[in-house]
Coordinates of C-alpha atoms in Angstrom, one line a residue:
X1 CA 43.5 57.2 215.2
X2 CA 42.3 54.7 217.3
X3 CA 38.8 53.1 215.9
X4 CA 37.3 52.1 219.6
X5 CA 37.6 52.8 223.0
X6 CA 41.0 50.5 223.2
X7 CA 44.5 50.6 221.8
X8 CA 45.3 48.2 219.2
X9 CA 48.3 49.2 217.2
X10 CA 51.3 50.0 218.9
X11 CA 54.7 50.9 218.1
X12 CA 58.3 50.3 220.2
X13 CA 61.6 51.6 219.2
X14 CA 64.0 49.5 221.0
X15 CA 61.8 46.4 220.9
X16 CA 65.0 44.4 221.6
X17 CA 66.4 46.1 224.0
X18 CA 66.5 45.7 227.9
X19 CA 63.1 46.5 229.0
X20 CA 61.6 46.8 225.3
X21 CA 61.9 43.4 224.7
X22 CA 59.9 42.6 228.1
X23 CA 57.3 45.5 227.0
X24 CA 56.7 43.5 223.6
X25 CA 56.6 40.3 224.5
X26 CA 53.8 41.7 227.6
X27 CA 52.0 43.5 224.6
X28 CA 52.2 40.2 222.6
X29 CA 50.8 38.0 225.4
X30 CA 47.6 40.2 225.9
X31 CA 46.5 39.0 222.5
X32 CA 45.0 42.6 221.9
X33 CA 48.1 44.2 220.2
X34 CA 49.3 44.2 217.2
X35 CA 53.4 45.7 217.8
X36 CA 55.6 47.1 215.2
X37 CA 59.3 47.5 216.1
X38 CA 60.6 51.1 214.5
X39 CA 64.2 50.1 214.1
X40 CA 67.6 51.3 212.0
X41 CA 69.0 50.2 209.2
X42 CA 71.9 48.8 211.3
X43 CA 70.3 47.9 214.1
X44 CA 72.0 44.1 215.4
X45 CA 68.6 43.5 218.3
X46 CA 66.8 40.4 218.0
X47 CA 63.3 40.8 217.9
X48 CA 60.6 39.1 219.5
X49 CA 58.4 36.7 216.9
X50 CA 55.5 38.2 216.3
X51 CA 57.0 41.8 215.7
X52 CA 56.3 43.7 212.9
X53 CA 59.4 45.5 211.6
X54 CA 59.4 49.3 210.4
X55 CA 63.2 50.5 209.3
X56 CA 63.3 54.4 209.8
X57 CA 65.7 56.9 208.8
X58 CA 66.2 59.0 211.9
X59 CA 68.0 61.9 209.7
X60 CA 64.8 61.7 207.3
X61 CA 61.5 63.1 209.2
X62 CA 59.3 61.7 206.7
X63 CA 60.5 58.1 206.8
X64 CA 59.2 58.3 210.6
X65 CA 56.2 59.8 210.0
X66 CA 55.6 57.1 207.1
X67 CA 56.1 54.1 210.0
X68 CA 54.1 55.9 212.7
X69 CA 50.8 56.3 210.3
X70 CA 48.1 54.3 211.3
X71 CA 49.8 53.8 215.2
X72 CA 47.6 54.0 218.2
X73 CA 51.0 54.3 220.5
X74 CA 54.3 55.0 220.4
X75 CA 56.2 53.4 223.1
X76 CA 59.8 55.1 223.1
X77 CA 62.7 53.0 225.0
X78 CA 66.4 54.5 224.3
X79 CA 69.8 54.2 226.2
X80 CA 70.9 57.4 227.5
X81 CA 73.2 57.9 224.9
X82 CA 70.7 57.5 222.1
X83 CA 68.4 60.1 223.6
X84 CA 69.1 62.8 220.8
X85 CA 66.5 60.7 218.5
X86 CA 63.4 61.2 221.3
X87 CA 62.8 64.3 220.1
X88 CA 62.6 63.0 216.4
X89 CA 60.2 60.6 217.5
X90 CA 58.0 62.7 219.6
X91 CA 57.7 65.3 216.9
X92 CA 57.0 62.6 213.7
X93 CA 54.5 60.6 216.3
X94 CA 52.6 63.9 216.6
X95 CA 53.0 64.8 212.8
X96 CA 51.6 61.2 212.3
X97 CA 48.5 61.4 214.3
X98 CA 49.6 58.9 217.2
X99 CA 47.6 59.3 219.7
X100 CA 49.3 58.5 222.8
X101 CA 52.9 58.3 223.4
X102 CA 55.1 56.6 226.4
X103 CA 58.6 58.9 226.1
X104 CA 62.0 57.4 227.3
X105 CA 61.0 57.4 231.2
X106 CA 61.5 54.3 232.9
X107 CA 63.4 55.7 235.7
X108 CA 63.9 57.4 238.9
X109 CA 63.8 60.5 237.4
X110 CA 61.1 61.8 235.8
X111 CA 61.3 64.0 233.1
X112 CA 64.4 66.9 233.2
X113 CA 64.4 66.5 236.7
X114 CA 66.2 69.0 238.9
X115 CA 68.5 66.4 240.4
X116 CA 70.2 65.0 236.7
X117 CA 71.0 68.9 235.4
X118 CA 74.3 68.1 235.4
X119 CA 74.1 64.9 233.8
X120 CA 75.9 64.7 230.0
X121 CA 71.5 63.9 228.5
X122 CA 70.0 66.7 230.7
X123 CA 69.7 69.0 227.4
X124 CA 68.1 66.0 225.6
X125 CA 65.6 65.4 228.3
X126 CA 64.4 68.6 228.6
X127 CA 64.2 69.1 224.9
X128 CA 62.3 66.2 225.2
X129 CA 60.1 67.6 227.9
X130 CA 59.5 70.3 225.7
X131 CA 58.6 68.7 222.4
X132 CA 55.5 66.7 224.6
X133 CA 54.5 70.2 225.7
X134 CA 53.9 71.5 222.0
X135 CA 52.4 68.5 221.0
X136 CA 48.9 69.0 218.9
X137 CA 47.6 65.6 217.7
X138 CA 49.4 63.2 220.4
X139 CA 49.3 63.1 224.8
X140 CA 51.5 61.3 226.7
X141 CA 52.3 59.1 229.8
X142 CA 55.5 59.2 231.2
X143 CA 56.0 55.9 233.0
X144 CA 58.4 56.3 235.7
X145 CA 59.8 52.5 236.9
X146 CA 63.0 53.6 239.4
X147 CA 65.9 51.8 238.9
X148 CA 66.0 48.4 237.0
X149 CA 66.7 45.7 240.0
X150 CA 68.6 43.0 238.2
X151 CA 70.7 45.2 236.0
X152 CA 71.3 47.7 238.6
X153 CA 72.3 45.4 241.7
X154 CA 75.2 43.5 240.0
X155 CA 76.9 46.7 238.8
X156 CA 79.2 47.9 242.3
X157 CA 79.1 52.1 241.1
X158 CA 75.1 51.1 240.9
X159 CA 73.7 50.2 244.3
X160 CA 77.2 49.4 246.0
X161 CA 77.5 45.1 245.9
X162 CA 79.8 43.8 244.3
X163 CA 78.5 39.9 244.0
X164 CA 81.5 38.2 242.6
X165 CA 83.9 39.5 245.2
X166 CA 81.0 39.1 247.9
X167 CA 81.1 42.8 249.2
X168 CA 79.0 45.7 249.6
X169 CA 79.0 49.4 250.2
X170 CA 76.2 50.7 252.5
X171 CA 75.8 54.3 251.8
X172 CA 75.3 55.8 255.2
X173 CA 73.8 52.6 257.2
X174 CA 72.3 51.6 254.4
X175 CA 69.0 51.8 255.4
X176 CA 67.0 54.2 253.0
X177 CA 64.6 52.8 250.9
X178 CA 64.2 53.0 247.1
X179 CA 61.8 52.1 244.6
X180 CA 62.8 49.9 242.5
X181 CA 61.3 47.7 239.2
X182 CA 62.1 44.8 237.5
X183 CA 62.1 44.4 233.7
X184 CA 59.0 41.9 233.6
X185 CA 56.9 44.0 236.0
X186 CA 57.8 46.8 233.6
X187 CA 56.4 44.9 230.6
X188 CA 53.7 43.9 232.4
X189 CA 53.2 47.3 233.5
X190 CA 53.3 48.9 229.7
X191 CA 50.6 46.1 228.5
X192 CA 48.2 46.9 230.9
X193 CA 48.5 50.3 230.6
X194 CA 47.5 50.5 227.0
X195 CA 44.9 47.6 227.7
X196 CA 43.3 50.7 229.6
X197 CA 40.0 51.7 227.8
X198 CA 40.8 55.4 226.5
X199 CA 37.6 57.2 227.6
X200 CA 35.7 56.0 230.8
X201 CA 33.8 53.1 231.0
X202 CA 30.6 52.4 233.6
X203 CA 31.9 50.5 236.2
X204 CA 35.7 50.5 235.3
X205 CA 36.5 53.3 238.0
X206 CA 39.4 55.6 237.0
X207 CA 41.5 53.2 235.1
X208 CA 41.0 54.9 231.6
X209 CA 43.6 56.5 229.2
X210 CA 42.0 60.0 229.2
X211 CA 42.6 60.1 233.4
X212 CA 46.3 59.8 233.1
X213 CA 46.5 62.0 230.0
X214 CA 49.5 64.3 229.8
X215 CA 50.7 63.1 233.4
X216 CA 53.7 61.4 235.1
X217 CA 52.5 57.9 236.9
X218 CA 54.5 55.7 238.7
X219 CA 54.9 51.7 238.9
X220 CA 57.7 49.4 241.1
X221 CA 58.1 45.8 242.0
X222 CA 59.8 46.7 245.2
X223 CA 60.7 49.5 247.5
X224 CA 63.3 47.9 249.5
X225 CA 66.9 49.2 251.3
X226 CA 70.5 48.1 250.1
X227 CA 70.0 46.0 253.8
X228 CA 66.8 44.5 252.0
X229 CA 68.9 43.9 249.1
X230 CA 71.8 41.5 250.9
X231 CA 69.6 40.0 253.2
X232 CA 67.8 38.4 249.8
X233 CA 71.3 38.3 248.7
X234 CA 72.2 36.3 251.6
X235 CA 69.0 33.7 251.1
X236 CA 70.2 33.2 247.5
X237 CA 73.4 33.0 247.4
X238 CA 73.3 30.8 250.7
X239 CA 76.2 32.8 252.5
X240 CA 76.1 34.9 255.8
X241 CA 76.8 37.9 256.8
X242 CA 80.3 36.7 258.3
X243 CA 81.1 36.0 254.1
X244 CA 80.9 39.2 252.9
X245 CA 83.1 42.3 253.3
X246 CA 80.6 45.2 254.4
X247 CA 81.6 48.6 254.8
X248 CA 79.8 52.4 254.3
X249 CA 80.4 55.7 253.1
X250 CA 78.0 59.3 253.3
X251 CA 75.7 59.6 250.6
X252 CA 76.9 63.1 250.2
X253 CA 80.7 62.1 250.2
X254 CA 80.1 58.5 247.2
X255 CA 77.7 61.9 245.2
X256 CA 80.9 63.9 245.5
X257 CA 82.8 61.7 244.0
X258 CA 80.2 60.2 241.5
X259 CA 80.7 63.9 240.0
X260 CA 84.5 64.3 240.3
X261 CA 84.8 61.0 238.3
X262 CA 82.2 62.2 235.3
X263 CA 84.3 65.1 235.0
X264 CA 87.1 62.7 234.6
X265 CA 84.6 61.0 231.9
X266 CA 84.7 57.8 233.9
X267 CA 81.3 55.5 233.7
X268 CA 81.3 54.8 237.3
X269 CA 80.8 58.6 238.0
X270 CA 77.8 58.2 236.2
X271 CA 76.5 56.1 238.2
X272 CA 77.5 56.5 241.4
X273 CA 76.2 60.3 240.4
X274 CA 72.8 58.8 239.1
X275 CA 72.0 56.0 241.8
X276 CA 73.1 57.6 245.6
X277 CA 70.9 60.2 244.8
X278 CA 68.0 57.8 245.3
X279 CA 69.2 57.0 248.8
X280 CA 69.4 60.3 250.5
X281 CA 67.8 60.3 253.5
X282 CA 65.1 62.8 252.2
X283 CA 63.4 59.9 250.9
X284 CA 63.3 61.0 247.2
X285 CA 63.7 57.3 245.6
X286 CA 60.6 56.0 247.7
X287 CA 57.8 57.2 245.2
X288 CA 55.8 54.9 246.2
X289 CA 55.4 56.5 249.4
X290 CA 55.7 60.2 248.4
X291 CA 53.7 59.9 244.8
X292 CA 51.9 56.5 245.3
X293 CA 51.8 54.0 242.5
X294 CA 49.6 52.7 239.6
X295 CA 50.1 49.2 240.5
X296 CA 46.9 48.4 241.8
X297 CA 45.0 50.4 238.5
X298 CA 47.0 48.2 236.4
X299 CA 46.6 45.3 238.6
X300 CA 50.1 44.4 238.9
X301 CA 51.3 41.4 240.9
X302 CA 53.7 41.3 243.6
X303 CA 56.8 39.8 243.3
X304 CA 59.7 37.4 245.1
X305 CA 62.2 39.5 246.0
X306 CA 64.8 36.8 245.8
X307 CA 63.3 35.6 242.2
X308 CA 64.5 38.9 241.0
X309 CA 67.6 38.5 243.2
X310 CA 68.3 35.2 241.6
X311 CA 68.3 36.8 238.2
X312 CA 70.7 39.5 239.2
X313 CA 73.2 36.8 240.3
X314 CA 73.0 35.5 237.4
X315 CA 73.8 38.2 235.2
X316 CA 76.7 39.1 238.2
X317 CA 79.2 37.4 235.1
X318 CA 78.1 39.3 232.3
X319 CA 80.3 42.1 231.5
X320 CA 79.5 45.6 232.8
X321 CA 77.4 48.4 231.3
X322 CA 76.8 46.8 228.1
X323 CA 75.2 43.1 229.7
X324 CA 72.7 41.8 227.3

């Protein structure tokens, strides 16, 4: 248990990974963190220096529990096809005494949402969803992000651009907003959120643990249109419209066929499936209009659009789904 009003020990599982790696070195920088990776045996990620490492046996319960003693957090981050171990965590976390834990979020959708049921890791959300409801010793945050910006925009299933080839699909006109995040703001996000003092403190306002206890929050860099997207493109790339091939399909119709090529078990299903969603016209990938954010509480910065733009032209060569 934590010994003041403020987290010091935290642990990461995926502490090298895509976004953990960002959360860890934000957790690092705040100089009030002391951050253990929980890791596998034959795990290749390159951690951060100044990492403590834990190896855990995820088949052994115990070997869990025996890492997460003494934790004040447990920040989970897991690809979507290593989601099977959340549950694992969640349960040895709670077993352990941790008191708060950030679950595998980092999203668009939070929790087993309604819109991913018939996504392959829909089961293993919702088991997860169910193992924080029975928890005894632990509460969590679930931190939802929206989509990564400068993984997701070089990827053509993701949000339609193809960079290399200069061309881009505009679902409908391509005018519908999304909130999006970008991996430092994410880290950035994470460190200030368990900088947070856990019980209320005079003159801090509602920016305490206990406040967001057991809830779904919400943080983004941007919330911005695939037309937001290639105009920054356009700046950074120092091309015009006339350069690039532009064309559109429905929504509903790219869905439709995001779902025809899962069942085919092609990747781009998958995300054509998981990313249109978040540009119907019903507005659901603009939480920062419909659920507000807690950017300000956190006192996040805002960002250069074409900064982040820059990075995602960048990693435009790298090769697809499994970019470093």
């Amino acid at each position: 248990m934590a010994t003041s009003n403020y987290i010091n020990k935290v642990a990461i599982v995926g502490a090298g990974g895509n976004s953990g790696k960002f959360m860890t070195e934000a957790l690092l920088k705040t100089g009030k963190h002391t951050v253990t990776a929980i890791t596998r045996a034959d795990s290749k990620s390159k951690l951060p220096e100044g990492v403590i490492s834990k190896v855990v046996d995820y088949e052994k319960r115990e070997s869990v529990v025996e890492a997460l003693k003494g934790q004040d957090a447990l920040v989970i981050t897991l690809g979507a096809f290593a989601l099977s171990n959340e549950v694992k965590l969640i349960e040895a976390a709670d077993q352990a005494g941790v008191p708060w834990i950030l679950p595998n979020e980092w999203s668009s959708y939070p929790g087993a949402h309604e819109f991913i049921k018939d996504m392959f890791y829909y089961p293993m959300k919702s088991a997860s969803r169910e193992a924080l409801g029975k928890l005894k010793t632990s509460s969590y945050i679930g931190v939802s992000t929206g989509f990564w910006y400068e993984w997701s925009l070089p990827m053509p299933p993701a949000f339609g651009f193809d960079i290399t080839n200069r061309s881009v699909m505009f679902f409908d006109e391509g005018e519908v907003k999304a909130s999006v995040s970008t991996w430092p703001q994410i880290g950035r996000a994470v460190a200030a959120l368990l900088s947070l003092p856990v019980q209320a403190e005079e003159g801090k306002g509602d920016g305490f643990l206990e406040n967001l206890k057991n809830k779904d929050v919400y943080i983004n860099s941007f919330t911005i249109s695939q037309k937001d997207m290639l105009e920054s493109l356009l700046r950074v790339t120092d091309t015009k419209p006339e350069d690039w091939t532009i064309t559109k399909e429905s929504a509903q119709g790219r869905l439709a066929e995001g779902l025809k090529e899962m069942q085919e078990g092609k990747h781009s299903g998958f995300a054509k499936k998981l990313y249109t969603r978040v540009f119907f016209p019903d507005g659901f990938g603009d939480f920062e209009r419909n659920k507000g954010t807690l950017n300000g509480v956190l006192g996040l910065p805002k960002e250069d659009l074409d900064e982040a733009t820059k990075v995602a032209v960048e990693r435009a060569g790298l090769p697809r789904w499994t970019a470093e």
